[in-house]
Amino acid sequence: MHSLVLTSRSQKALWLLAMLSLVFVSCTMPTAKQQDKDWTSASDMTTTSDRIIRATFVDSITVSIDHTDNETGVVSTTGVLFRQFEVLETLKGTIDAEEKLWVAFEPGENGEFVDGTGTPLQYWAGREYVLFLKGRLRPLEYPTDYGPVLWSGNGRPSLSEVRSGQLVFFTTRQYLDSLTANDAVLPEPDSAAPFTLTLAELAGLVK
């Protein structure tokens, strides 16, 4: 992957554009308290997502981010896994088809996604995914290469693979274990969600 080198003026322009974009839609955007939950309803997950896209996987990279404690000045480093997707269709939000979008994930075993049977998700080029996303202004310590807005999954489950029009959801093992602990029944054994959803049903929810 080639790094994108931006001038200070370009960085400021991107930052301003991101702020203006989020301010412009703030009247209709869900609040932070409404997002990032363990969803048991497709309707709630859809309503609270800032952006929903149908896309194909392109690339991935793990980036080290330095965080400085404002009080102590101590610098700590964490890893962020960015996966890039090419948009096929925008179901909710404002991004055009054929644009590419970086989405942040937790790296390592804690961030591994599995289906309803516990099988890990393999990101293959050519397969179609539907992502339910929330957007935040990019923290200043994050590199500009991955966009002025930090996009990540809107809670769990927030990523699915499209199979014959059906959405097969993948999520963390922790979420899947919590469903099992609460005796939740998976209506589709391969899908790690306590609900079912098709592309047609999703289109109806976002109207």
Short mmCIF file of C-alpha atoms in Angstrom, two decimals:
data_model
loop_
_atom_site.label_atom_id
_atom_site.label_comp_id
_atom_site.label_asym_id
_atom_site.label_seq_id
_atom_site.Cartn_x
_atom_site.Cartn_y
_atom_site.Cartn_z
CA MET A 1 0.00 0.00 0.00
CA HIS A 2 1.33 3.43 -0.91
CA SER A 3 1.31 6.14 1.75
CA LEU A 4 -0.48 9.37 0.96
CA VAL A 5 1.59 12.45 1.69
CA LEU A 6 -0.46 15.57 2.41
CA THR A 7 0.61 19.14 2.98
CA SER A 8 -0.39 20.94 6.15
CA ARG A 9 -2.88 22.98 4.13
CA SER A 10 -4.41 19.82 2.67
CA GLN A 11 -4.72 18.27 6.13
CA LYS A 12 -6.52 21.35 7.43
CA ALA A 13 -8.83 21.33 4.43
CA LEU A 14 -9.73 17.68 5.01
CA TRP A 15 -10.34 18.34 8.70
CA LEU A 16 -12.58 21.32 7.92
CA LEU A 17 -14.49 19.33 5.31
CA ALA A 18 -15.11 16.54 7.81
CA MET A 19 -16.38 18.94 10.45
CA LEU A 20 -18.67 20.71 8.01
CA SER A 21 -20.03 17.41 6.72
CA LEU A 22 -20.84 16.13 10.19
CA VAL A 23 -22.31 19.44 11.34
CA PHE A 24 -24.48 19.57 8.22
CA VAL A 25 -26.14 16.24 9.02
CA SER A 26 -26.04 16.54 12.82
CA CYS A 27 -29.73 17.33 12.99
CA THR A 28 -30.56 13.86 11.65
CA MET A 29 -27.62 11.84 12.96
CA PRO A 30 -28.22 9.46 15.86
CA THR A 31 -26.57 10.43 19.14
CA ALA A 32 -23.56 8.55 20.49
CA LYS A 33 -25.74 7.08 23.27
CA GLN A 34 -27.98 5.49 20.65
CA GLN A 35 -25.09 3.78 18.87
CA ASP A 36 -22.50 1.09 19.45
CA LYS A 37 -24.73 -1.41 21.28
CA ASP A 38 -25.23 -5.16 21.27
CA TRP A 39 -28.14 -5.26 18.82
CA THR A 40 -31.01 -7.70 19.04
CA SER A 41 -33.13 -5.84 16.47
CA ALA A 42 -32.31 -5.20 12.82
CA SER A 43 -34.48 -2.09 12.89
CA ASP A 44 -32.59 -0.52 15.82
CA MET A 45 -29.21 -1.31 14.27
CA THR A 46 -30.28 0.20 10.95
CA THR A 47 -31.85 3.33 12.43
CA THR A 48 -28.80 4.21 14.53
CA SER A 49 -26.18 3.66 11.81
CA ASP A 50 -24.71 6.76 10.19
CA ARG A 51 -23.82 4.90 7.01
CA ILE A 52 -24.78 1.51 5.56
CA ILE A 53 -22.93 0.25 2.51
CA ARG A 54 -22.80 -2.82 0.31
CA ALA A 55 -19.16 -3.27 -0.59
CA THR A 56 -16.29 -5.57 -1.51
CA PHE A 57 -13.07 -6.01 0.47
CA VAL A 58 -9.92 -4.43 -0.99
CA ASP A 59 -7.03 -4.29 1.48
CA SER A 60 -6.01 -4.19 5.15
CA ILE A 61 -3.21 -2.74 7.24
CA THR A 62 -2.46 -2.47 10.96
CA VAL A 63 -1.34 0.99 12.07
CA SER A 64 0.41 1.96 15.32
CA ILE A 65 -1.18 5.01 16.96
CA ASP A 66 0.65 7.01 19.66
CA HIS A 67 -1.52 8.50 22.41
CA THR A 68 -0.16 11.15 24.78
CA ASP A 69 -1.70 11.48 28.24
CA ASN A 70 -2.62 15.15 28.70
CA GLU A 71 -1.79 15.09 32.42
CA THR A 72 1.34 12.96 32.60
CA GLY A 73 2.72 13.37 29.09
CA VAL A 74 3.25 9.60 28.92
CA VAL A 75 3.01 8.21 25.40
CA SER A 76 1.33 4.85 24.83
CA THR A 77 0.96 2.98 21.56
CA THR A 78 -2.03 0.99 20.39
CA GLY A 79 -2.71 -0.81 17.13
CA VAL A 80 -5.67 -0.13 14.86
CA LEU A 81 -6.58 -2.48 12.02
CA PHE A 82 -7.90 -0.63 8.98
CA ARG A 83 -9.74 -2.55 6.29
CA GLN A 84 -10.52 -0.90 2.98
CA PHE A 85 -13.76 -1.56 1.11
CA GLU A 86 -14.96 -0.47 -2.31
CA VAL A 87 -18.56 0.70 -2.30
CA LEU A 88 -20.99 -1.10 -4.58
CA GLU A 89 -24.12 0.60 -3.27
CA THR A 90 -24.95 3.12 -0.56
CA LEU A 91 -28.03 2.07 1.38
CA LYS A 92 -27.78 4.88 3.93
CA GLY A 93 -25.49 7.91 4.05
CA THR A 94 -23.50 9.85 1.48
CA ILE A 95 -20.82 7.99 -0.43
CA ASP A 96 -20.81 7.13 -4.13
CA ALA A 97 -20.42 3.74 -5.72
CA GLU A 98 -16.81 2.84 -6.63
CA GLU A 99 -15.42 5.04 -3.84
CA LYS A 100 -13.13 3.35 -1.35
CA LEU A 101 -13.55 3.62 2.41
CA TRP A 102 -11.26 2.66 5.30
CA VAL A 103 -13.01 1.12 8.32
CA ALA A 104 -11.30 0.70 11.71
CA PHE A 105 -11.30 -2.65 13.53
CA GLU A 106 -9.68 -3.95 16.70
CA PRO A 107 -6.65 -6.04 15.73
CA GLY A 108 -5.86 -9.49 17.04
CA GLU A 109 -8.00 -12.22 18.53
CA ASN A 110 -10.33 -9.81 20.38
CA GLY A 111 -11.34 -8.23 17.11
CA GLU A 112 -11.78 -11.47 15.18
CA PHE A 113 -15.26 -11.92 13.70
CA VAL A 114 -17.03 -15.29 13.58
CA ASP A 115 -20.32 -16.55 12.19
CA GLY A 116 -23.06 -18.31 14.13
CA THR A 117 -21.09 -21.57 14.18
CA GLY A 118 -17.93 -19.87 15.49
CA THR A 119 -16.12 -20.04 12.13
CA PRO A 120 -13.81 -17.02 11.60
CA LEU A 121 -14.62 -14.59 8.79
CA GLN A 122 -12.26 -14.63 5.83
CA TYR A 123 -12.15 -11.36 3.89
CA TRP A 124 -12.01 -12.36 0.25
CA ALA A 125 -11.91 -9.98 -2.71
CA GLY A 126 -15.04 -10.33 -4.80
CA ARG A 127 -17.39 -11.28 -1.98
CA GLU A 128 -20.08 -8.78 -1.04
CA TYR A 129 -20.47 -7.42 2.46
CA VAL A 130 -22.93 -5.06 4.11
CA LEU A 131 -21.45 -2.83 6.81
CA PHE A 132 -23.41 -0.86 9.39
CA LEU A 133 -21.15 2.05 10.40
CA LYS A 134 -20.83 4.96 12.75
CA GLY A 135 -18.64 7.97 11.98
CA ARG A 136 -16.57 10.17 14.26
CA LEU A 137 -14.19 13.02 13.54
CA ARG A 138 -10.74 11.57 13.10
CA PRO A 139 -8.69 12.00 16.30
CA LEU A 140 -5.68 14.22 15.66
CA GLU A 141 -3.20 11.45 16.45
CA TYR A 142 -4.64 9.27 13.68
CA PRO A 143 -2.92 9.51 10.25
CA THR A 144 -4.82 11.35 7.52
CA ASP A 145 -4.21 8.50 5.07
CA TYR A 146 -7.41 6.78 6.21
CA GLY A 147 -9.78 9.70 5.78
CA PRO A 148 -10.97 12.74 7.75
CA VAL A 149 -13.71 10.69 9.43
CA LEU A 150 -13.02 7.60 11.55
CA TRP A 151 -15.49 4.93 10.47
CA SER A 152 -16.09 1.81 12.55
CA GLY A 153 -18.81 -0.76 13.14
CA ASN A 154 -21.98 0.44 14.82
CA GLY A 155 -21.98 -2.05 17.68
CA ARG A 156 -22.41 -5.81 17.32
CA PRO A 157 -23.23 -7.39 14.91
CA SER A 158 -22.49 -4.74 12.31
CA LEU A 159 -20.89 -6.67 9.45
CA SER A 160 -22.50 -9.26 7.22
CA GLU A 161 -21.76 -11.22 4.08
CA VAL A 162 -24.36 -11.22 1.31
CA ARG A 163 -25.40 -14.72 0.25
CA SER A 164 -28.21 -14.94 -2.31
CA GLY A 165 -29.74 -11.74 -0.96
CA GLN A 166 -29.59 -12.91 2.67
CA LEU A 167 -27.34 -11.16 5.19
CA VAL A 168 -25.20 -13.62 7.14
CA PHE A 169 -23.84 -11.73 10.14
CA PHE A 170 -20.40 -12.02 11.71
CA THR A 171 -19.48 -10.66 15.13
CA THR A 172 -17.06 -11.10 18.01
CA ARG A 173 -16.90 -14.33 19.97
CA GLN A 174 -17.81 -12.34 23.08
CA TYR A 175 -21.12 -11.25 21.55
CA LEU A 176 -21.85 -14.75 20.30
CA ASP A 177 -21.10 -16.17 23.76
CA SER A 178 -23.44 -13.60 25.35
CA LEU A 179 -26.27 -14.76 23.07
CA THR A 180 -25.64 -18.35 24.11
CA ALA A 181 -25.52 -17.40 27.80
CA ASN A 182 -28.91 -15.70 27.44
CA ASP A 183 -30.40 -18.71 25.64
CA ALA A 184 -30.93 -16.68 22.48
CA VAL A 185 -31.92 -18.70 19.44
CA LEU A 186 -30.18 -18.01 16.15
CA PRO A 187 -32.92 -18.13 13.50
CA GLU A 188 -30.25 -18.78 10.84
CA PRO A 189 -27.54 -21.07 12.34
CA ASP A 190 -24.80 -19.67 10.09
CA SER A 191 -25.59 -16.06 11.05
CA ALA A 192 -24.38 -14.65 14.38
CA ALA A 193 -27.47 -12.49 14.90
CA PRO A 194 -30.69 -13.09 16.85
CA PHE A 195 -32.63 -11.74 13.85
CA THR A 196 -32.78 -12.28 10.11
CA LEU A 197 -32.38 -9.64 7.42
CA THR A 198 -32.37 -9.65 3.63
CA LEU A 199 -31.22 -6.93 1.25
CA ALA A 200 -34.83 -6.32 0.30
CA GLU A 201 -35.90 -5.98 3.94
CA LEU A 202 -32.96 -3.66 4.63
CA ALA A 203 -33.98 -1.43 1.71
CA GLY A 204 -37.42 -1.15 3.28
CA LEU A 205 -35.98 -0.20 6.68
CA VAL A 206 -33.87 2.68 5.35
CA LYS A 207 -36.65 4.32 3.32
#
